[in-house]
Amino acid sequence: MKQITINDLVKTFSLEVLTAKNELDDVIMQPQTRRPGLEFIEYMDFLPKEHVHVLGEDEIRYLDNLTDEQCERRVSNIVKYHPPCIIVTDDQSGLVYLTKYCTKNNIPLLRTDEHNYEFIKKIDAYLIKNMAPEIAVHGVCINVFGIGILLRGKSGLGKSETAHTLIGRGHRLVADDIVVIKKLSPQTLLGTHNGKNREFLALRSVGLLNVVRQYGRKAFQDETRIALDIELTTWKSNTLNNGLEMETKFTEYMDVQVPHIQIQLQPGRDVAGLIEAAANNWYLQQQGYSAAEEFRKRLESDNYKSSWE
């Protein structure tokens, strides 16, 4: 898991720092924010620690309606658990007790003029993506028809050349050589570059290409959800399965299973076209359609015969 500091939040979201300016290098441990509501009414049976706390108009107005004694007590209840920072949205003012206790406990109190719900969506998305567990995989990541594909295989088999052909057909490069895979949820993997290889594609006998400079912005995108794992392998006689015999196989990355397809290479095979077909077929399967299932039904009918039988 990558580390995010409070200062990263300040810079990313242009936050105003009200207290504890010397504590901005503290690390945030939880990839989601929390709105302390029940805690303000002193329901303290369960208070998740280490979350960034976000307070909007509802919470601040509630505190404003309390007596000084009540407000002081309830703010101190939150602050004593020492959250990494507290962010006040909607440019709220009159933060007397929040400022007092955050200063006393060296907790950064930050402020933004953005509305609460919009801000929470943005900061949660930022934290989840940037703190997600990640691994680096040797291969190429490309977006084909809006579908993220991880293209793997031994060095020299033609992964980058295949990606170049797909770019020529209007698809988009995400990463070449080193693909960073982030686990955003138990079911979702995000493929991206490592920063250094952004926009670059290495082709043997040609050299390094900047696909954006050469083919325009449409040839590249920063990230994509990985839906298919395609492995390029050398040709092996008598090992190709037809469409009726194929069973879905999976490759596992960080406990997330991704459908796996193996494409054997041979001079003359349209590998880029096969990848396009695999992407379209995956999309149809997500819509509930199976070509193999429909074909089986036809084979079972009395008036349909096929050489595939």
mmCIF file of N, CA, C and O in Angstrom, residues 105-181:
data_model
loop_
_atom_site.group_PDB
_atom_site.id
_atom_site.type_symbol
_atom_site.label_atom_id
_atom_site.label_comp_id
_atom_site.label_asym_id
_atom_site.label_seq_id
_atom_site.Cartn_x
_atom_site.Cartn_y
_atom_site.Cartn_z
ATOM 1 N N ASN A 105 -3.809 19.382 20.362
ATOM 2 C CA ASN A 105 -3.402 17.996 20.112
ATOM 3 C C ASN A 105 -2.581 17.834 18.829
ATOM 4 O O ASN A 105 -2.357 16.709 18.384
ATOM 5 N N ASN A 106 -2.154 18.960 18.253
ATOM 6 C CA ASN A 106 -1.334 18.924 17.033
ATOM 7 C C ASN A 106 -2.001 18.135 15.906
ATOM 8 O O ASN A 106 -1.365 17.328 15.218
ATOM 9 N N ILE A 107 -3.289 18.357 15.720
ATOM 10 C CA ILE A 107 -4.038 17.727 14.628
ATOM 11 C C ILE A 107 -4.301 18.778 13.552
ATOM 12 O O ILE A 107 -4.902 19.812 13.843
ATOM 13 N N PRO A 108 -3.852 18.551 12.324
ATOM 14 C CA PRO A 108 -4.117 19.530 11.265
ATOM 15 C C PRO A 108 -5.625 19.704 11.027
ATOM 16 O O PRO A 108 -6.351 18.730 10.805
ATOM 17 N N LEU A 109 -6.067 20.927 11.097
ATOM 18 C CA LEU A 109 -7.448 21.279 10.763
ATOM 19 C C LEU A 109 -7.399 21.996 9.422
ATOM 20 O O LEU A 109 -6.746 23.028 9.278
ATOM 21 N N LEU A 110 -8.088 21.429 8.447
ATOM 22 C CA LEU A 110 -8.030 21.921 7.078
ATOM 23 C C LEU A 110 -9.416 22.400 6.644
ATOM 24 O O LEU A 110 -10.425 21.964 7.191
ATOM 25 N N ARG A 111 -9.441 23.260 5.637
ATOM 26 C CA ARG A 111 -10.726 23.791 5.196
ATOM 27 C C ARG A 111 -10.753 23.933 3.679
ATOM 28 O O ARG A 111 -9.751 24.245 3.044
ATOM 29 N N THR A 112 -11.937 23.659 3.104
ATOM 30 C CA THR A 112 -12.157 23.830 1.674
ATOM 31 C C THR A 112 -13.504 24.495 1.455
ATOM 32 O O THR A 112 -14.413 24.363 2.289
ATOM 33 N N ASP A 113 -13.639 25.178 0.333
ATOM 34 C CA ASP A 113 -14.932 25.800 0.022
ATOM 35 C C ASP A 113 -15.830 24.877 -0.799
ATOM 36 O O ASP A 113 -16.948 25.245 -1.152
ATOM 37 N N GLU A 114 -15.363 23.670 -1.083
ATOM 38 C CA GLU A 114 -16.179 22.716 -1.839
ATOM 39 C C GLU A 114 -17.314 22.173 -0.974
ATOM 40 O O GLU A 114 -17.191 22.075 0.246
ATOM 41 N N HIS A 115 -18.405 21.776 -1.644
ATOM 42 C CA HIS A 115 -19.540 21.209 -0.921
ATOM 43 C C HIS A 115 -19.197 19.813 -0.400
ATOM 44 O O HIS A 115 -18.418 19.081 -1.009
ATOM 45 N N ASN A 116 -19.826 19.453 0.702
ATOM 46 C CA ASN A 116 -19.453 18.255 1.439
ATOM 47 C C ASN A 116 -19.509 16.985 0.602
ATOM 48 O O ASN A 116 -18.535 16.229 0.526
ATOM 49 N N TYR A 117 -20.647 16.713 -0.013
ATOM 50 C CA TYR A 117 -20.813 15.432 -0.708
ATOM 51 C C TYR A 117 -19.892 15.316 -1.916
ATOM 52 O O TYR A 117 -19.307 14.253 -2.157
ATOM 53 N N GLU A 118 -19.748 16.405 -2.676
ATOM 54 C CA GLU A 118 -18.847 16.375 -3.825
ATOM 55 C C GLU A 118 -17.401 16.178 -3.379
ATOM 56 O O GLU A 118 -16.645 15.420 -3.993
ATOM 57 N N PHE A 119 -17.035 16.843 -2.282
ATOM 58 C CA PHE A 119 -15.664 16.739 -1.801
ATOM 59 C C PHE A 119 -15.364 15.327 -1.302
ATOM 60 O O PHE A 119 -14.289 14.778 -1.580
ATOM 61 N N ILE A 120 -16.304 14.726 -0.574
ATOM 62 C CA ILE A 120 -16.089 13.374 -0.055
ATOM 63 C C ILE A 120 -15.908 12.382 -1.197
ATOM 64 O O ILE A 120 -15.054 11.484 -1.135
ATOM 65 N N LYS A 121 -16.692 12.521 -2.254
ATOM 66 C CA LYS A 121 -16.537 11.630 -3.406
ATOM 67 C C LYS A 121 -15.134 11.759 -3.996
ATOM 68 O O LYS A 121 -14.487 10.760 -4.318
ATOM 69 N N LYS A 122 -14.671 12.996 -4.138
ATOM 70 C CA LYS A 122 -13.358 13.218 -4.733
ATOM 71 C C LYS A 122 -12.230 12.663 -3.858
ATOM 72 O O LYS A 122 -11.330 11.981 -4.344
ATOM 73 N N ILE A 123 -12.283 12.972 -2.566
ATOM 74 C CA ILE A 123 -11.171 12.574 -1.701
ATOM 75 C C ILE A 123 -11.170 11.064 -1.473
ATOM 76 O O ILE A 123 -10.110 10.441 -1.398
ATOM 77 N N ASP A 124 -12.356 10.439 -1.380
ATOM 78 C CA ASP A 124 -12.408 8.981 -1.231
ATOM 79 C C ASP A 124 -11.842 8.301 -2.473
ATOM 80 O O ASP A 124 -11.079 7.329 -2.368
ATOM 81 N N ALA A 125 -12.217 8.790 -3.662
ATOM 82 C CA ALA A 125 -11.690 8.210 -4.901
ATOM 83 C C ALA A 125 -10.166 8.367 -4.965
ATOM 84 O O ALA A 125 -9.449 7.441 -5.369
ATOM 85 N N TYR A 126 -9.689 9.526 -4.527
ATOM 86 C CA TYR A 126 -8.238 9.780 -4.529
ATOM 87 C C TYR A 126 -7.508 8.839 -3.569
ATOM 88 O O TYR A 126 -6.490 8.234 -3.924
ATOM 89 N N LEU A 127 -8.040 8.703 -2.361
ATOM 90 C CA LEU A 127 -7.386 7.860 -1.358
ATOM 91 C C LEU A 127 -7.410 6.389 -1.770
ATOM 92 O O LEU A 127 -6.412 5.675 -1.631
ATOM 93 N N ILE A 128 -8.563 5.922 -2.251
ATOM 94 C CA ILE A 128 -8.683 4.514 -2.631
ATOM 95 C C ILE A 128 -7.701 4.174 -3.749
ATOM 96 O O ILE A 128 -7.001 3.162 -3.705
ATOM 97 N N LYS A 129 -7.633 5.038 -4.762
ATOM 98 C CA LYS A 129 -6.762 4.743 -5.900
ATOM 99 C C LYS A 129 -5.289 4.851 -5.545
ATOM 100 O O LYS A 129 -4.475 4.015 -5.941
ATOM 101 N N ASN A 130 -4.938 5.878 -4.772
ATOM 102 C CA ASN A 130 -3.525 6.111 -4.491
ATOM 103 C C ASN A 130 -2.979 5.264 -3.348
ATOM 104 O O ASN A 130 -1.762 5.142 -3.199
ATOM 105 N N MET A 131 -3.861 4.678 -2.536
ATOM 106 C CA MET A 131 -3.403 3.816 -1.445
ATOM 107 C C MET A 131 -3.664 2.348 -1.729
ATOM 108 O O MET A 131 -3.464 1.501 -0.872
ATOM 109 N N ALA A 132 -4.121 2.040 -2.946
ATOM 110 C CA ALA A 132 -4.445 0.661 -3.288
ATOM 111 C C ALA A 132 -3.179 -0.199 -3.335
ATOM 112 O O ALA A 132 -2.122 0.265 -3.787
ATOM 113 N N PRO A 133 -3.273 -1.466 -2.902
ATOM 114 C CA PRO A 133 -2.143 -2.389 -3.073
ATOM 115 C C PRO A 133 -1.811 -2.515 -4.556
ATOM 116 O O PRO A 133 -2.710 -2.511 -5.406
ATOM 117 N N GLU A 134 -0.542 -2.632 -4.883
ATOM 118 C CA GLU A 134 -0.169 -2.706 -6.285
ATOM 119 C C GLU A 134 1.019 -3.626 -6.515
ATOM 120 O O GLU A 134 1.823 -3.878 -5.614
ATOM 121 N N ILE A 135 1.096 -4.151 -7.726
ATOM 122 C CA ILE A 135 2.231 -4.967 -8.156
ATOM 123 C C ILE A 135 2.642 -4.501 -9.551
ATOM 124 O O ILE A 135 1.869 -3.842 -10.249
ATOM 125 N N ALA A 136 3.843 -4.842 -9.944
ATOM 126 C CA ALA A 136 4.321 -4.538 -11.294
ATOM 127 C C ALA A 136 4.438 -5.845 -12.074
ATOM 128 O O ALA A 136 4.950 -6.847 -11.567
ATOM 129 N N VAL A 137 3.938 -5.841 -13.307
ATOM 130 C CA VAL A 137 3.928 -7.037 -14.149
ATOM 131 C C VAL A 137 4.606 -6.711 -15.474
ATOM 132 O O VAL A 137 4.401 -5.631 -16.038
ATOM 133 N N HIS A 138 5.426 -7.645 -15.965
ATOM 134 C CA HIS A 138 6.050 -7.458 -17.279
ATOM 135 C C HIS A 138 5.023 -7.753 -18.357
ATOM 136 O O HIS A 138 4.433 -8.833 -18.406
ATOM 137 N N GLY A 139 4.775 -6.782 -19.213
ATOM 138 C CA GLY A 139 3.797 -6.966 -20.273
ATOM 139 C C GLY A 139 3.406 -5.633 -20.879
ATOM 140 O O GLY A 139 4.117 -4.628 -20.741
ATOM 141 N N VAL A 140 2.266 -5.634 -21.549
ATOM 142 C CA VAL A 140 1.717 -4.431 -22.159
ATOM 143 C C VAL A 140 0.260 -4.325 -21.737
ATOM 144 O O VAL A 140 -0.454 -5.327 -21.696
ATOM 145 N N CYS A 141 -0.169 -3.124 -21.405
ATOM 146 C CA CYS A 141 -1.574 -2.893 -21.087
ATOM 147 C C CYS A 141 -2.145 -1.975 -22.160
ATOM 148 O O CYS A 141 -1.565 -0.934 -22.462
ATOM 149 N N ILE A 142 -3.275 -2.396 -22.732
ATOM 150 C CA ILE A 142 -3.875 -1.630 -23.813
ATOM 151 C C ILE A 142 -5.383 -1.654 -23.675
ATOM 152 O O ILE A 142 -5.956 -2.615 -23.147
ATOM 153 N N ASN A 143 -6.026 -0.585 -24.088
ATOM 154 C CA ASN A 143 -7.477 -0.494 -24.039
ATOM 155 C C ASN A 143 -8.025 -0.727 -25.437
ATOM 156 O O ASN A 143 -7.730 0.041 -26.363
ATOM 157 N N VAL A 144 -8.824 -1.789 -25.588
ATOM 158 C CA VAL A 144 -9.380 -2.178 -26.884
ATOM 159 C C VAL A 144 -10.901 -2.092 -26.809
ATOM 160 O O VAL A 144 -11.515 -2.804 -26.010
ATOM 161 N N PHE A 145 -11.485 -1.216 -27.593
ATOM 162 C CA PHE A 145 -12.938 -1.006 -27.577
ATOM 163 C C PHE A 145 -13.447 -0.661 -26.174
ATOM 164 O O PHE A 145 -14.537 -1.065 -25.775
ATOM 165 N N GLY A 146 -12.630 0.058 -25.399
ATOM 166 C CA GLY A 146 -13.030 0.420 -24.046
ATOM 167 C C GLY A 146 -12.809 -0.669 -23.021
ATOM 168 O O GLY A 146 -13.214 -0.537 -21.868
ATOM 169 N N ILE A 147 -12.141 -1.759 -23.407
ATOM 170 C CA ILE A 147 -11.917 -2.909 -22.528
ATOM 171 C C ILE A 147 -10.427 -3.032 -22.244
ATOM 172 O O ILE A 147 -9.608 -3.093 -23.171
ATOM 173 N N GLY A 148 -10.056 -3.051 -20.970
ATOM 174 C CA GLY A 148 -8.660 -3.126 -20.593
ATOM 175 C C GLY A 148 -8.099 -4.533 -20.735
ATOM 176 O O GLY A 148 -8.672 -5.495 -20.234
ATOM 177 N N ILE A 149 -6.975 -4.645 -21.432
ATOM 178 C CA ILE A 149 -6.359 -5.947 -21.683
ATOM 179 C C ILE A 149 -4.912 -5.919 -21.228
ATOM 180 O O ILE A 149 -4.157 -4.992 -21.567
ATOM 181 N N LEU A 150 -4.529 -6.931 -20.454
ATOM 182 C CA LEU A 150 -3.136 -7.134 -20.064
ATOM 183 C C LEU A 150 -2.554 -8.163 -21.015
ATOM 184 O O LEU A 150 -3.002 -9.308 -21.065
ATOM 185 N N LEU A 151 -1.566 -7.749 -21.787
ATOM 186 C CA LEU A 151 -0.942 -8.601 -22.799
ATOM 187 C C LEU A 151 0.406 -9.063 -22.286
ATOM 188 O O LEU A 151 1.293 -8.254 -22.040
ATOM 189 N N ARG A 152 0.528 -10.383 -22.115
ATOM 190 C CA ARG A 152 1.769 -10.931 -21.542
ATOM 191 C C ARG A 152 2.420 -11.920 -22.510
ATOM 192 O O ARG A 152 1.837 -12.327 -23.495
ATOM 193 N N GLY A 153 3.639 -12.343 -22.168
ATOM 194 C CA GLY A 153 4.388 -13.300 -22.974
ATOM 195 C C GLY A 153 5.874 -13.082 -22.792
ATOM 196 O O GLY A 153 6.313 -12.061 -22.267
ATOM 197 N N LYS A 154 6.659 -14.030 -23.247
ATOM 198 C CA LYS A 154 8.105 -13.932 -23.105
ATOM 199 C C LYS A 154 8.649 -12.783 -23.947
ATOM 200 O O LYS A 154 8.046 -12.366 -24.931
ATOM 201 N N SER A 155 9.801 -12.277 -23.550
ATOM 202 C CA SER A 155 10.440 -11.191 -24.284
ATOM 203 C C SER A 155 10.717 -11.611 -25.723
ATOM 204 O O SER A 155 11.157 -12.736 -25.987
ATOM 205 N N GLY A 156 10.445 -10.710 -26.651
ATOM 206 C CA GLY A 156 10.731 -10.967 -28.051
ATOM 207 C C GLY A 156 9.606 -11.609 -28.837
ATOM 208 O O GLY A 156 9.731 -11.817 -30.052
ATOM 209 N N LEU A 157 8.473 -11.919 -28.183
ATOM 210 C CA LEU A 157 7.369 -12.577 -28.885
ATOM 211 C C LEU A 157 6.526 -11.597 -29.707
ATOM 212 O O LEU A 157 5.773 -12.021 -30.579
ATOM 213 N N GLY A 158 6.614 -10.324 -29.398
ATOM 214 C CA GLY A 158 5.883 -9.353 -30.205
ATOM 215 C C GLY A 158 4.754 -8.652 -29.489
ATOM 216 O O GLY A 158 3.797 -8.184 -30.132
ATOM 217 N N LYS A 159 4.837 -8.535 -28.176
ATOM 218 C CA LYS A 159 3.773 -7.852 -27.416
ATOM 219 C C LYS A 159 3.672 -6.382 -27.829
ATOM 220 O O LYS A 159 2.577 -5.867 -28.096
ATOM 221 N N SER A 160 4.812 -5.709 -27.858
ATOM 222 C CA SER A 160 4.803 -4.286 -28.190
ATOM 223 C C SER A 160 4.419 -4.059 -29.643
ATOM 224 O O SER A 160 3.707 -3.096 -29.964
ATOM 225 N N GLU A 161 4.875 -4.946 -30.543
ATOM 226 C CA GLU A 161 4.510 -4.827 -31.948
ATOM 227 C C GLU A 161 3.006 -5.015 -32.132
ATOM 228 O O GLU A 161 2.362 -4.315 -32.927
ATOM 229 N N THR A 162 2.424 -5.951 -31.378
ATOM 230 C CA THR A 162 0.981 -6.166 -31.438
ATOM 231 C C THR A 162 0.247 -4.937 -30.914
ATOM 232 O O THR A 162 -0.767 -4.510 -31.483
ATOM 233 N N ALA A 163 0.768 -4.359 -29.832
ATOM 234 C CA ALA A 163 0.166 -3.140 -29.298
ATOM 235 C C ALA A 163 0.231 -2.011 -30.329
ATOM 236 O O ALA A 163 -0.724 -1.243 -30.483
ATOM 237 N N HIS A 164 1.348 -1.932 -31.045
ATOM 238 C CA HIS A 164 1.490 -0.899 -32.066
ATOM 239 C C HIS A 164 0.450 -1.076 -33.173
ATOM 240 O O HIS A 164 -0.141 -0.095 -33.659
ATOM 241 N N THR A 165 0.205 -2.311 -33.575
ATOM 242 C CA THR A 165 -0.814 -2.581 -34.590
ATOM 243 C C THR A 165 -2.197 -2.172 -34.084
ATOM 244 O O THR A 165 -2.995 -1.583 -34.817
ATOM 245 N N LEU A 166 -2.479 -2.471 -32.820
ATOM 246 C CA LEU A 166 -3.771 -2.102 -32.241
ATOM 247 C C LEU A 166 -3.927 -0.584 -32.151
ATOM 248 O O LEU A 166 -5.016 -0.048 -32.386
ATOM 249 N N ILE A 167 -2.855 0.116 -31.832
ATOM 250 C CA ILE A 167 -2.904 1.590 -31.812
ATOM 251 C C ILE A 167 -3.238 2.111 -33.203
ATOM 252 O O ILE A 167 -4.029 3.042 -33.366
ATOM 253 N N GLY A 168 -2.648 1.491 -34.229
ATOM 254 C CA GLY A 168 -2.946 1.880 -35.598
ATOM 255 C C GLY A 168 -4.399 1.652 -35.973
ATOM 256 O O GLY A 168 -4.922 2.296 -36.896
ATOM 257 N N ARG A 169 -5.066 0.751 -35.265
ATOM 258 C CA ARG A 169 -6.483 0.478 -35.521
ATOM 259 C C ARG A 169 -7.402 1.337 -34.643
ATOM 260 O O ARG A 169 -8.607 1.117 -34.613
ATOM 261 N N GLY A 170 -6.808 2.265 -33.908
ATOM 262 C CA GLY A 170 -7.623 3.201 -33.141
ATOM 263 C C GLY A 170 -7.746 2.898 -31.660
ATOM 264 O O GLY A 170 -8.512 3.569 -30.953
ATOM 265 N N HIS A 171 -6.997 1.920 -31.157
ATOM 266 C CA HIS A 171 -7.063 1.579 -29.742
ATOM 267 C C HIS A 171 -5.981 2.343 -28.973
ATOM 268 O O HIS A 171 -5.177 3.067 -29.566
ATOM 269 N N ARG A 172 -5.939 2.165 -27.656
ATOM 270 C CA ARG A 172 -5.116 3.051 -26.826
ATOM 271 C C ARG A 172 -4.102 2.291 -25.973
ATOM 272 O O ARG A 172 -4.453 1.314 -25.305
ATOM 273 N N LEU A 173 -2.890 2.791 -25.967
ATOM 274 C CA LEU A 173 -1.847 2.253 -25.096
ATOM 275 C C LEU A 173 -2.012 2.800 -23.687
ATOM 276 O O LEU A 173 -2.336 3.967 -23.492
ATOM 277 N N VAL A 174 -1.794 1.928 -22.687
ATOM 278 C CA VAL A 174 -1.781 2.351 -21.289
ATOM 279 C C VAL A 174 -0.365 2.250 -20.729
ATOM 280 O O VAL A 174 0.129 3.179 -20.105
ATOM 281 N N ALA A 175 0.289 1.114 -20.959
ATOM 282 C CA ALA A 175 1.661 0.937 -20.450
ATOM 283 C C ALA A 175 2.372 -0.124 -21.267
ATOM 284 O O ALA A 175 1.768 -1.120 -21.684
ATOM 285 N N ASP A 176 3.647 0.088 -21.481
ATOM 286 C CA ASP A 176 4.477 -0.878 -22.187
ATOM 287 C C ASP A 176 5.630 -1.313 -21.297
ATOM 288 O O ASP A 176 6.211 -0.509 -20.569
ATOM 289 N N ASP A 177 5.942 -2.592 -21.361
ATOM 290 C CA ASP A 177 7.067 -3.214 -20.647
ATOM 291 C C ASP A 177 6.763 -3.447 -19.170
ATOM 292 O O ASP A 177 6.761 -4.576 -18.701
ATOM 293 N N ILE A 178 6.481 -2.381 -18.420
ATOM 294 C CA ILE A 178 6.124 -2.519 -17.003
ATOM 295 C C ILE A 178 4.701 -1.992 -16.806
ATOM 296 O O ILE A 178 4.423 -0.825 -17.058
ATOM 297 N N VAL A 179 3.822 -2.882 -16.383
ATOM 298 C CA VAL A 179 2.430 -2.515 -16.120
ATOM 299 C C VAL A 179 2.208 -2.535 -14.609
ATOM 300 O O VAL A 179 2.498 -3.535 -13.942
ATOM 301 N N VAL A 180 1.740 -1.437 -14.069
ATOM 302 C CA VAL A 180 1.405 -1.353 -12.648
ATOM 303 C C VAL A 180 -0.061 -1.740 -12.492
ATOM 304 O O VAL A 180 -0.938 -1.136 -13.106
ATOM 305 N N ILE A 181 -0.310 -2.754 -11.658
ATOM 306 C CA ILE A 181 -1.674 -3.220 -11.413
ATOM 307 C C ILE A 181 -2.066 -2.839 -9.996
ATOM 308 O O ILE A 181 -1.382 -3.208 -9.031
#
